[in-house]
Tab-separated table of C-alpha atoms and ligand atoms in Angstrom:
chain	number	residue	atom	x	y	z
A	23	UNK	CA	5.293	31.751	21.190
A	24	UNK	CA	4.194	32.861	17.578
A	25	UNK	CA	1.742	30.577	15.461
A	26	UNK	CA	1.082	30.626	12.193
A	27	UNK	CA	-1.795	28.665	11.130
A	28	UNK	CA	-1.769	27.923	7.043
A	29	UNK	CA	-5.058	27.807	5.388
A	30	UNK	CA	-8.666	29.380	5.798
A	31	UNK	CA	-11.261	26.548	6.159
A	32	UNK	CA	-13.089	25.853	9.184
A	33	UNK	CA	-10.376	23.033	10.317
A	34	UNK	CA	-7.542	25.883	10.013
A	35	UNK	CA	-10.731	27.985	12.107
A	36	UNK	CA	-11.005	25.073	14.553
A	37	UNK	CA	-6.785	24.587	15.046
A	38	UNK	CA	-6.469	28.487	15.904
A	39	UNK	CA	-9.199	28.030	18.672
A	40	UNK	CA	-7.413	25.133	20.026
A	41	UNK	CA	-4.297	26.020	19.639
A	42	UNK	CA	-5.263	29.862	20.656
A	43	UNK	CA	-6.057	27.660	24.387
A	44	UNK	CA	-2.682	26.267	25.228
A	45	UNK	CA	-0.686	28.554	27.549
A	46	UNK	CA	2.087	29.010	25.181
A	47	UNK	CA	1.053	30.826	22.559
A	48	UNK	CA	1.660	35.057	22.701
A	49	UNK	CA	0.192	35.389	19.073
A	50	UNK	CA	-1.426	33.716	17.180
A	51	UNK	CA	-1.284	34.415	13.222
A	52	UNK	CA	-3.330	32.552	10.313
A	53	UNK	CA	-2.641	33.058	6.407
A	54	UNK	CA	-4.567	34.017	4.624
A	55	UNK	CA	-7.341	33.174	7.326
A	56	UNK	CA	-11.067	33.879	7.660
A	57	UNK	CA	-13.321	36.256	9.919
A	58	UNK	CA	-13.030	33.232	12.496
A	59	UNK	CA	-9.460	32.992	12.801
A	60	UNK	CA	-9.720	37.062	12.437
A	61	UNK	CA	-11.413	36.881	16.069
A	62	UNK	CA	-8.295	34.765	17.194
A	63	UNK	CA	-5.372	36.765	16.377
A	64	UNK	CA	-4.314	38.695	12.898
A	65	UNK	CA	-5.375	37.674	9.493
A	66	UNK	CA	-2.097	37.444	6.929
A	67	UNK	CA	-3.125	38.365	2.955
A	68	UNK	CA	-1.129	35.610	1.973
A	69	UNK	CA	-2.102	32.806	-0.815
A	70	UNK	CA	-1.679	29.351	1.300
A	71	UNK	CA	0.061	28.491	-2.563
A	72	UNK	CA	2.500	31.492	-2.193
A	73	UNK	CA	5.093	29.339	-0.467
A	74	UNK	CA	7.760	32.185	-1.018
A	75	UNK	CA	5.293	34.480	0.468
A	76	UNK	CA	4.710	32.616	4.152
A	77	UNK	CA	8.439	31.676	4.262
A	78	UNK	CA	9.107	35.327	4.559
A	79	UNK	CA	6.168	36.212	6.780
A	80	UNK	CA	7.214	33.387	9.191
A	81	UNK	CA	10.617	35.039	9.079
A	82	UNK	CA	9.920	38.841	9.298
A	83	UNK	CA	7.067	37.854	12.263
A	84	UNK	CA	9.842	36.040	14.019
A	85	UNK	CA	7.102	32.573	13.898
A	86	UNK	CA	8.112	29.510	16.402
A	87	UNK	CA	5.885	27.291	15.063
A	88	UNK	CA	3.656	26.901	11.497
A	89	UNK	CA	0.802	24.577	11.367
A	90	UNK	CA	0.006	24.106	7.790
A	91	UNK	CA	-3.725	22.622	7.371
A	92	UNK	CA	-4.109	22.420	3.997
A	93	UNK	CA	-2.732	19.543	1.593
A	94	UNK	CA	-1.389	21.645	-1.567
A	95	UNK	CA	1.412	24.037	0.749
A	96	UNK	CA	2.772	20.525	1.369
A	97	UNK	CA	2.559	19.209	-1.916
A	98	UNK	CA	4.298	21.972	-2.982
A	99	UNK	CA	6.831	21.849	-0.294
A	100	UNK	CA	5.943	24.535	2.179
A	101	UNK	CA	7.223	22.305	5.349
A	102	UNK	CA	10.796	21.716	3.699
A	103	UNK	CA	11.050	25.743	3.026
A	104	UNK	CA	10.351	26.604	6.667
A	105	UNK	CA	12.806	24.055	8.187
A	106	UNK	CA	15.442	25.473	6.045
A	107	UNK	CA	14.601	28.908	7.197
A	108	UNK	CA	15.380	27.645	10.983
A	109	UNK	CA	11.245	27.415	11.196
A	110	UNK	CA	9.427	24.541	13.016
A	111	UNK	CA	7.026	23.267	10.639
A	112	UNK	CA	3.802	20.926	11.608
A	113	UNK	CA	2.949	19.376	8.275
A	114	UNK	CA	5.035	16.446	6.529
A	115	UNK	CA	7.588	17.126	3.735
A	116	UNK	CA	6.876	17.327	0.175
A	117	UNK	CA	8.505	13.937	-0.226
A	118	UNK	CA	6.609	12.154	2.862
A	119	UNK	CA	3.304	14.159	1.443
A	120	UNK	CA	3.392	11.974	-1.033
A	121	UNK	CA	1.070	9.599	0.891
A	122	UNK	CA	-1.888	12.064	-0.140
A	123	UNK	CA	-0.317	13.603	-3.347
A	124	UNK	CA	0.285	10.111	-5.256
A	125	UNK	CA	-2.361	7.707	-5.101
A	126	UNK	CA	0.203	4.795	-6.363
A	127	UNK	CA	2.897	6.138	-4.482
A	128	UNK	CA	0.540	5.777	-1.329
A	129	UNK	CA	-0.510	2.003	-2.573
A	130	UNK	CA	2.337	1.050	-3.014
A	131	UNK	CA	3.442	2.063	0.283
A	132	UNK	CA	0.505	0.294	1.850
A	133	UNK	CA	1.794	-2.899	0.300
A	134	UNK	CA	5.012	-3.117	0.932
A	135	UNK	CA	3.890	-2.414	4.458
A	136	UNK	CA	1.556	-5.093	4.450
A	137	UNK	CA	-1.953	-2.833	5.204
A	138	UNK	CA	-4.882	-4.661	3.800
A	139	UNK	CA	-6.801	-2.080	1.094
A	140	UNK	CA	-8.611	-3.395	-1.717
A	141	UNK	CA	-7.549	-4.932	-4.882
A	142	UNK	CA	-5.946	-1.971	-7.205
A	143	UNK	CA	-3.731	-1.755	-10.496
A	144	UNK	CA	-2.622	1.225	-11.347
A	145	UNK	CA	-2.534	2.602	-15.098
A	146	UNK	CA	0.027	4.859	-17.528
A	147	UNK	CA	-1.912	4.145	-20.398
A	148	UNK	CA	-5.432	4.509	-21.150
A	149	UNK	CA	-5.802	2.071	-24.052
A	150	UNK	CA	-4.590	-0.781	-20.745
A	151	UNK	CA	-7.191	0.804	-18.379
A	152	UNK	CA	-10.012	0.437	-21.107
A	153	UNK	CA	-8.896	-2.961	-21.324
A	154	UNK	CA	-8.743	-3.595	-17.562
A	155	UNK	CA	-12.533	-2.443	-17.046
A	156	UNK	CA	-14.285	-3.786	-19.805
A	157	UNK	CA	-13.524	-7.445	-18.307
A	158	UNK	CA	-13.279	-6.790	-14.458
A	159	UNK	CA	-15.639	-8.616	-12.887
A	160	UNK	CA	-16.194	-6.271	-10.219
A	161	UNK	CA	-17.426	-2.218	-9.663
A	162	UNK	CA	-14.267	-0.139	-9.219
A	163	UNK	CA	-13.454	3.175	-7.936
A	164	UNK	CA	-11.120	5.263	-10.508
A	165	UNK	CA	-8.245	7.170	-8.607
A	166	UNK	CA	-6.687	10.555	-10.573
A	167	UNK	CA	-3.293	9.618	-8.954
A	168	UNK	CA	-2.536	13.512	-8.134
A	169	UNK	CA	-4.279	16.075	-6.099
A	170	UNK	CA	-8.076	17.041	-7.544
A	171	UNK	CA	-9.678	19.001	-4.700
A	172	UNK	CA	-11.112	15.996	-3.585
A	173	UNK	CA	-13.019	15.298	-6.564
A	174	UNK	CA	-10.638	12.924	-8.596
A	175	UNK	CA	-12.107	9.492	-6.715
A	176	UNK	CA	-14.917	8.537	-8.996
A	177	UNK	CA	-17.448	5.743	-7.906
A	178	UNK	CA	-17.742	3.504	-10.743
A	179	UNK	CA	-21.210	1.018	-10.245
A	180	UNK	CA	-21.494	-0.085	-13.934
A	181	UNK	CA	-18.379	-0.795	-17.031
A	182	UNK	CA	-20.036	2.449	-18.739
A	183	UNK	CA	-19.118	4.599	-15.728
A	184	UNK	CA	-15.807	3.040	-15.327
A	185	UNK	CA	-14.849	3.291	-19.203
A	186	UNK	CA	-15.977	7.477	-18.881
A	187	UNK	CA	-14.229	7.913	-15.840
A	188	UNK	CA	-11.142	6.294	-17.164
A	189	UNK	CA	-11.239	8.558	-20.727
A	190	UNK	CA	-11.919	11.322	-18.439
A	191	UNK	CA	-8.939	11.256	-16.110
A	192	UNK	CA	-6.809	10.030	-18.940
A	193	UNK	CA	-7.794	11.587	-22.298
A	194	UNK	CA	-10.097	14.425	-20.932
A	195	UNK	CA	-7.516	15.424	-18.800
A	196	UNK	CA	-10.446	16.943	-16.610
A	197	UNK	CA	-8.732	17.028	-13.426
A	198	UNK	CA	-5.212	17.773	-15.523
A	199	UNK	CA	-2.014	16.089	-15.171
A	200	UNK	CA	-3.409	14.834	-11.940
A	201	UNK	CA	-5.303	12.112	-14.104
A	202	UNK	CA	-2.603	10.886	-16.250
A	203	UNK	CA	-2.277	8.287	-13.935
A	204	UNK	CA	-4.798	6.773	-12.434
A	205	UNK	CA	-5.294	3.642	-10.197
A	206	UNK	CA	-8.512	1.685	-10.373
A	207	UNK	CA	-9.555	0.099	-6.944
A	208	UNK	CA	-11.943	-2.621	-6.406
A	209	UNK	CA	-15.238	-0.990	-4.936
A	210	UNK	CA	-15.405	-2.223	-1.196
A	211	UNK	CA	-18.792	-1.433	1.128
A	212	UNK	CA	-19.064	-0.612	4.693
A	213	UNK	CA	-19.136	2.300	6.902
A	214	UNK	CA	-16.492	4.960	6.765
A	215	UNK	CA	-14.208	6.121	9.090
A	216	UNK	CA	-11.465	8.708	9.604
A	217	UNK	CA	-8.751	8.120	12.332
A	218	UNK	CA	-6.200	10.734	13.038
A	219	UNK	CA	-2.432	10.990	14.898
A	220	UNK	CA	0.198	12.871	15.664
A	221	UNK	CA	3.346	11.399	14.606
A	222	UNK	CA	7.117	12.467	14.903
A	223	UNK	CA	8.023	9.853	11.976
A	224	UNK	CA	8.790	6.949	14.738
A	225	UNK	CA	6.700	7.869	17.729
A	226	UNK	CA	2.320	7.594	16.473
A	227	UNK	CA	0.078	9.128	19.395
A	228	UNK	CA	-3.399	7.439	20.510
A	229	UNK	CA	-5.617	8.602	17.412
A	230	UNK	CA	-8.835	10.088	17.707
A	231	UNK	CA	-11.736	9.179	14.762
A	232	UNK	CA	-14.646	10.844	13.364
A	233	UNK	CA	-17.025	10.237	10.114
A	234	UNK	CA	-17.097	12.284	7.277
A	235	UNK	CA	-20.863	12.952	5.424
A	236	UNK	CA	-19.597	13.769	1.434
A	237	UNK	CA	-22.918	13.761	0.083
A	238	UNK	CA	-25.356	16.781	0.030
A	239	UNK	CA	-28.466	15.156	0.911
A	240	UNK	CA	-29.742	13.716	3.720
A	241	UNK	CA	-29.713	9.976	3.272
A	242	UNK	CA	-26.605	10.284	1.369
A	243	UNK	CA	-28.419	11.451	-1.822
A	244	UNK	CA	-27.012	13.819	-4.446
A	245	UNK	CA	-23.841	14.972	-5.004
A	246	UNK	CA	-20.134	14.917	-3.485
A	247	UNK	CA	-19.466	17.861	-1.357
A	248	UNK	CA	-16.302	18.834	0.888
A	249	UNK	CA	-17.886	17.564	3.490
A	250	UNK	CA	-21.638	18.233	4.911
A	251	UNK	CA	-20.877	17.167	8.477
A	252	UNK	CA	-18.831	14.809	11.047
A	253	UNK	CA	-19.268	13.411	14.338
A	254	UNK	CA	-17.282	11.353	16.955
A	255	UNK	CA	-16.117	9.140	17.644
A	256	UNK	CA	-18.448	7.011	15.851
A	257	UNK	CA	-20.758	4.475	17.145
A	258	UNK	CA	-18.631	1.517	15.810
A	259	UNK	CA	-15.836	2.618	17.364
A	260	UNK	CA	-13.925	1.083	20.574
A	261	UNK	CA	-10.669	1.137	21.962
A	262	UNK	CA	-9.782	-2.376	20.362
A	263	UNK	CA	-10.327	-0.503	17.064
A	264	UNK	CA	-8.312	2.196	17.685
A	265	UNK	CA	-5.395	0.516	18.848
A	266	UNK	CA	-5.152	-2.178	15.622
A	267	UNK	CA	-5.727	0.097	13.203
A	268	UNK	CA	-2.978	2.379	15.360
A	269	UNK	CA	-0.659	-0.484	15.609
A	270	UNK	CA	-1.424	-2.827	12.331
A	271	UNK	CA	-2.409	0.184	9.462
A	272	UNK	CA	-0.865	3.568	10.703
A	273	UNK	CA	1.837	2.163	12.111
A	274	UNK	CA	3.479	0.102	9.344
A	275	UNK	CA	3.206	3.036	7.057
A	276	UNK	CA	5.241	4.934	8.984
A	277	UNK	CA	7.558	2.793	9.531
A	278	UNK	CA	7.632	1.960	5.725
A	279	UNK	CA	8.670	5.760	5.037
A	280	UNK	CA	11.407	5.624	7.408
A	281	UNK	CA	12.439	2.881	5.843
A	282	UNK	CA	12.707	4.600	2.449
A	283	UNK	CA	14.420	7.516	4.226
A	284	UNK	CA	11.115	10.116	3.655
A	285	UNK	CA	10.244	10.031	7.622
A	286	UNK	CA	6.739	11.769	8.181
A	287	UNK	CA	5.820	14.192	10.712
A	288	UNK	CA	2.891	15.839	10.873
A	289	UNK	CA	-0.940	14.691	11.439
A	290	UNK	CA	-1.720	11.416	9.741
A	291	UNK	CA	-5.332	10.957	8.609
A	292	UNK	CA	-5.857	7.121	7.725
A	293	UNK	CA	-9.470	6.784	5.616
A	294	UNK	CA	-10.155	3.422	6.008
A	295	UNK	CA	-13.850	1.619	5.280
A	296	UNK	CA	-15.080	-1.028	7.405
A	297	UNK	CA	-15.927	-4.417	5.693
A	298	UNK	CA	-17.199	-7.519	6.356
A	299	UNK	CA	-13.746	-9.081	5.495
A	300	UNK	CA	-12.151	-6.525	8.376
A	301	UNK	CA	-10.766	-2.587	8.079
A	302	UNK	CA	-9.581	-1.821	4.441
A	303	UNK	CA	-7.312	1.322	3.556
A	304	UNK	CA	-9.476	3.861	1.571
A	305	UNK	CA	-6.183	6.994	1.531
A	306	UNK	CA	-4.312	8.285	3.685
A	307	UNK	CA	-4.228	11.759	3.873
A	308	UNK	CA	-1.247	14.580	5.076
A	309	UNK	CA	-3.263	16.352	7.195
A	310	UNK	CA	-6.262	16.901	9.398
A	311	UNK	CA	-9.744	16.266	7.946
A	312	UNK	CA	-12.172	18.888	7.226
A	313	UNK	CA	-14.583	18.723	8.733
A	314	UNK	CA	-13.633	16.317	10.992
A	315	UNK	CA	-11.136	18.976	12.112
A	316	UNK	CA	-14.044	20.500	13.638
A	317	UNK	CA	-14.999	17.647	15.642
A	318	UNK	CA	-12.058	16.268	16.797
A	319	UNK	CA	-10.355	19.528	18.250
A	320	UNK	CA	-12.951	19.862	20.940
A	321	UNK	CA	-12.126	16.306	22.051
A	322	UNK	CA	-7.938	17.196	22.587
A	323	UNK	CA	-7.401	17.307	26.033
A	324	UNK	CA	-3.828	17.846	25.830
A	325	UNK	CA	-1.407	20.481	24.510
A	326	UNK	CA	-1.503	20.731	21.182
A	327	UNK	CA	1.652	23.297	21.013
A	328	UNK	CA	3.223	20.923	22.880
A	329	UNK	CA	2.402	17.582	20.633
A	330	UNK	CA	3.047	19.652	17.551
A	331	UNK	CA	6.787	21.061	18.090
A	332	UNK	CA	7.441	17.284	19.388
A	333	UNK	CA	6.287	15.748	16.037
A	334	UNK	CA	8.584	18.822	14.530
A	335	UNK	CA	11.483	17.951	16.230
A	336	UNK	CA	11.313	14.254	16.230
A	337	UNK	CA	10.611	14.018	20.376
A	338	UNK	CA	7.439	13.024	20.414
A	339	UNK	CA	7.945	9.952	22.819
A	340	UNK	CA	9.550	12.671	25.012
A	341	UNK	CA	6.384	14.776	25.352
A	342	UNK	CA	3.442	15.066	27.130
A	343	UNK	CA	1.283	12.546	26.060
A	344	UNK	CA	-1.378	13.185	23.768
A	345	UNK	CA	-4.583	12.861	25.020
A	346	UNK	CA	-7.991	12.571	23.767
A	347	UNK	CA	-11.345	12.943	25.494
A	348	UNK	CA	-14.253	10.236	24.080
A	349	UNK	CA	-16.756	12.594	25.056
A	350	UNK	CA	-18.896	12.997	21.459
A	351	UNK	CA	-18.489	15.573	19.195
A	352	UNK	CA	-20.811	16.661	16.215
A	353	UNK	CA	-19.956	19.016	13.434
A	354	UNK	CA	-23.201	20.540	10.707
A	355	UNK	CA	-21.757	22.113	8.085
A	356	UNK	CA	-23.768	25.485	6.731
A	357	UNK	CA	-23.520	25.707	3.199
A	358	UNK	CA	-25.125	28.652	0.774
A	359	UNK	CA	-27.585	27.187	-1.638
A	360	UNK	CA	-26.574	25.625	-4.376
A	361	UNK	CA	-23.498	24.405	-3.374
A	362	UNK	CA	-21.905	22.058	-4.690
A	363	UNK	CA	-22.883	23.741	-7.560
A	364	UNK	CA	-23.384	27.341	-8.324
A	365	UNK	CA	-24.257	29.712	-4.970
A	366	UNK	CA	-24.239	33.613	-4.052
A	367	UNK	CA	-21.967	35.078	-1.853
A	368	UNK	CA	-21.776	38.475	0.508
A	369	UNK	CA	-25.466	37.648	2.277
A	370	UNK	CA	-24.670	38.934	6.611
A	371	UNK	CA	-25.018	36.102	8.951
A	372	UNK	CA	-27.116	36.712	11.271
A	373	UNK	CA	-26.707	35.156	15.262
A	374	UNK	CA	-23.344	34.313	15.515
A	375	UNK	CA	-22.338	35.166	19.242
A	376	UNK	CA	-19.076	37.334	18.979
A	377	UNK	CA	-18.550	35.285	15.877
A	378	UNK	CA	-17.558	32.354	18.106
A	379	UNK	CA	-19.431	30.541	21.021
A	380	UNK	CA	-17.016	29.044	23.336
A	381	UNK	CA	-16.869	25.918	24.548
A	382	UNK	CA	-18.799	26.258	27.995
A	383	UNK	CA	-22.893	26.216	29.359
A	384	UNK	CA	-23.921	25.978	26.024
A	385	UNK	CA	-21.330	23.660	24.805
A	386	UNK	CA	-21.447	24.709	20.947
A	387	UNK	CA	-18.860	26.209	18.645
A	388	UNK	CA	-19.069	27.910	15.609
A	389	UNK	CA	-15.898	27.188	13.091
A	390	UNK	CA	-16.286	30.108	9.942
A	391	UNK	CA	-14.878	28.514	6.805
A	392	UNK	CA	-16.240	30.400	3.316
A	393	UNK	CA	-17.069	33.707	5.958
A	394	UNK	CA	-14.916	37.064	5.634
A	395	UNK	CA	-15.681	40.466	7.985
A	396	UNK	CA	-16.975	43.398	5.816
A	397	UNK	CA	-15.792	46.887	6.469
A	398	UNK	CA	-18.492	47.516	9.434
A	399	UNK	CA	-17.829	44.598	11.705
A	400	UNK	CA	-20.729	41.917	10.546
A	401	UNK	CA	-19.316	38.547	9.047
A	402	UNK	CA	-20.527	38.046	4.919
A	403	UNK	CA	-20.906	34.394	3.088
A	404	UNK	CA	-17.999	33.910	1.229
A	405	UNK	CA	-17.624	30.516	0.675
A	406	UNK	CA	-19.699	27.650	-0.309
A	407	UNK	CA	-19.048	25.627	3.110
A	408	UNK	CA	-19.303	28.589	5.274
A	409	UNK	CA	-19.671	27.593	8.871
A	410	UNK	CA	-19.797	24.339	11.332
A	411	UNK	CA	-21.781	24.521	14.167
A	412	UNK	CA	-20.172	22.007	17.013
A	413	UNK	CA	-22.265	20.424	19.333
A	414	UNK	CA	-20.566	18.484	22.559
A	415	UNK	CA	-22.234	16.255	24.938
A	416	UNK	CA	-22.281	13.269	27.085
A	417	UNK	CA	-23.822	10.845	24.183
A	418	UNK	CA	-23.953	11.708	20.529
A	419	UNK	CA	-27.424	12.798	20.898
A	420	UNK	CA	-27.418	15.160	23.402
A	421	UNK	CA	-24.099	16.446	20.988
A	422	UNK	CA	-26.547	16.451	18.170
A	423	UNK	CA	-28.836	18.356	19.859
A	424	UNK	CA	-26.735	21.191	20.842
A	425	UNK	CA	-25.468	20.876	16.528
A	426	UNK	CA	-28.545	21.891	15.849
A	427	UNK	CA	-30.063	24.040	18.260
A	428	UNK	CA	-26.787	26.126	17.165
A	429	UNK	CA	-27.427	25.684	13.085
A	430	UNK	CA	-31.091	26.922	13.894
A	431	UNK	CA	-30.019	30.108	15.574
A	432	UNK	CA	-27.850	31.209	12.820
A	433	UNK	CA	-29.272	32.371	9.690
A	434	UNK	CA	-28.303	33.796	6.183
A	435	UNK	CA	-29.605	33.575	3.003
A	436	UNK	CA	-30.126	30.421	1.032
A	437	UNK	CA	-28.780	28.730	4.219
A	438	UNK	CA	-28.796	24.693	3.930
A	439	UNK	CA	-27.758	21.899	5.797
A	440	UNK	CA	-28.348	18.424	6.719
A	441	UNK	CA	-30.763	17.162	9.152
A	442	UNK	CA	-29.512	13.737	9.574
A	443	UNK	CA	-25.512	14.036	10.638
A	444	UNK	CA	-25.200	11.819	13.356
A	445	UNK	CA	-28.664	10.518	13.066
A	446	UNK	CA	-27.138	7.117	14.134
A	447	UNK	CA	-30.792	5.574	14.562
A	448	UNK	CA	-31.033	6.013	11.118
A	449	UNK	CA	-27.896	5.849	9.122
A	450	UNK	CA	-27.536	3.662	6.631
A	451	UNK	CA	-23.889	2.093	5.872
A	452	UNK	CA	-25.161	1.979	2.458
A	453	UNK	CA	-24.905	5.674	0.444
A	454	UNK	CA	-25.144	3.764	-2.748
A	455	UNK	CA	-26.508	0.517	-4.133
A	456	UNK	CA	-24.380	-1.078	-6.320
A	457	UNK	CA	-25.136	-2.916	-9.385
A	458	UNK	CA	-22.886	-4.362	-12.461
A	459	UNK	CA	-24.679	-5.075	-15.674
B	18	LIG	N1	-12.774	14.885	5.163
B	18	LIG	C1	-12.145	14.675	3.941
B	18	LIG	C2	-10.891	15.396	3.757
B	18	LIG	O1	-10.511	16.210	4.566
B	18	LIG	O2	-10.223	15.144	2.769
């Protein structure tokens, strides 16, 4: 079998290695790729926007399967093009993609299914959403209802913030047409967590869940990032967990789509927060985390070819099951300096083991995410997130430990990262403190 594997962060690095396991595959290909998924199979020099552009490499490559990682191929209706070309697709359709592309669309979804989130309205008009927040009683969160590179969910802990945020989105257009909707949630506390399935649109497999760490600091201070680190599964979580919010907030969604004839297939990523008043519905999302990606890919026992062409072909009750192993998992993001603001790229990165430690004695991985090979072999910065180092173990500190013992032996310059991901001892459900004049 052919793969092609659509993106070039470290989760599209972390599918390939999984996926580059299972029996099945012949060749693996990844567009456009990084110098991980280089070490894999063949690199493609093909935008993951150019949806013309992979249609026709799937085709002329004579693909079996395309895994598309990356939210905006779907948005844009990658999945849809490669069916029609005869071309199993893993990724939902641009209508079903909705659930990450439209924040309304995706509430009001969640209502009519009945899956408890937090009080929202959503907003055409600025002048209304002015209104709204001058007299809510309550810190919100303000939504840009489109896509925003993760950055259009702004945490509003005082009116002032909420009023900018609002003229931002609206009149600033900062995050575009994305923001000319928005929907303004009311701000719920408690730990985070991210659960992922497969799903063939009727079928959901057991899900898997892992934390995400936004923030650049340890402690949760400074600002929002792509993602620092993950580990998992979490502390809080237990098979009783997994199975309600399987059966009681993944579940209904899907079956809510089907019901509006916009079945989705593809990996289903449910960010929920965990209050005192019981699980609420944060997104959901139309793909696989990043970089929870990285953490939950070590943990897949079964065949992920296998689980994928099922949810592709709507036989996923007629596959192997999907399995996943609850043996912990933890993911440190290296990022160059300065991120998320300004950083320098092309430094070498010194003490990477063939690029990639396997899973084995050592029990670490390295995922490359902003990382391309230079003419002579050695791997450059390229990004601002530019590897995870993936620790496994029999607890999540003996997981942690291997994390880090694998961050410290790599090196590059301006290298940061967290020390605290998966520091349960310490964590603090509380990133913020939240206060309303
Ligand atoms: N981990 C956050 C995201 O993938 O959107």
């Amino acid at each position: 079998m052919r793969v092609l594997i659509v993106g070039s962060g470290g989760r599209e690095h972390a599918l390939a290695w999984r996926l580059s396991q299972s029996g099945r595959i012949t060749e693996l290909l990844a567009a456009p790729g990084n110098s991980g998924t280089a070490l894999l199979g063949e690199n493609l020099p093909i935008a993951d926007t150019d949806v013309a552009g992979l249609v026709a490499a799937a085709q002329s490559r004579t693909v079996n399967l395309a895994v598309i990682g990356p939210e905006v191929p779907l948005a844009m209706g990658l999945a849809d093009r490669l069916a029609d070309a005869g071309i199993a697709a893993f990724g939902p359709s641009q209508a079903a993609s909705q659930l990450e592309s439209s924040k309304s669309f995706a509430r009001d979804i969640m209502a009519a299914a009945g899956v408890p989130g937090p009080d929202y309205r959503v907003f055409q008009s600025a002048g209304i959403a002015l209104d709204y927040v001058a007299t809510h009683d309550r810190p919100v969160v303000v939504k840009a209802d489109g896509l925003a590179a993760g950055k259009g969910v702004i945490m509003c802990s005082t009116r002032e913030a909420a009023r900018a945020a609002v003229r931002d989105c609206m009149e600033g257009r900062v995050f575009g047409a994305s923001g000319a909707t928005v929907v303004i949630e009311d701000w719920i506390d408690g730990p985070e967590v991210s659960v992922f399935g497969f799903t063939d649109g009727d079928d959901l497999s057991p899900v898997a869940a892992a934390t995400d760490y936004k923030r650049v600091g340890d402690g949760g201070a400074g600002a929002n990032t792509g993602g620092m680190g993950s580990y998992g599964p979490p502390y809080f979580w237990n098979d009783d967990l997994a199975a309600q919010i399987r059966a009681e907030y993944m579940l209904p969604v899907l079956r809510e789509m089907s019901r509006r004839g916009n079945p989705y297939r593809g990996a289903l990523y449910c960010g929920l927060m965990l209050t005192n008043d019981g699980p609420r519905v944060l997104e959901f999302n139309c793909r696989f985390g990043d970089p929870e990606t990285q953490v939950i890919m070590p943990q897949l026992v079964s065949d992920p070819v296998e689980a994928m062409l099922a949810c592709a072909a709507g036989s996923l009750s007629d596959a192997p099951p999907v399995e996943w192993s609850s043996r912990p998992a933890v993911g440190v993001v290296m990022v160059s300096g300065g991120y998320p603001g300004p950083y320098e790229t092309g430094y070498p990165i010194d003490g990477l083991v063939d690029g990639l430690d396997a899973v084995g004695a050592a029990e670490s991985l390295v995922f490359h995410a902003g990382a391309a090979p230079d003419a002579n072999g050695s791997v450059l910065t390229a990004g601002g997130r530019v590897l995870t180092c993936v620790g496994i173990g029999d607890s999540i500190a003996a997981a942690r430990r291997r994390a880090y013992a694998r961050a410290a032996s790599i090196s590059f310059a301006n290298a940061y990262y967290r020390r605290d991901i998966a520091d349960v001892a310490a964590e603090s459900v509380h990133d913020i403190q939240v206060t309303l004049p």
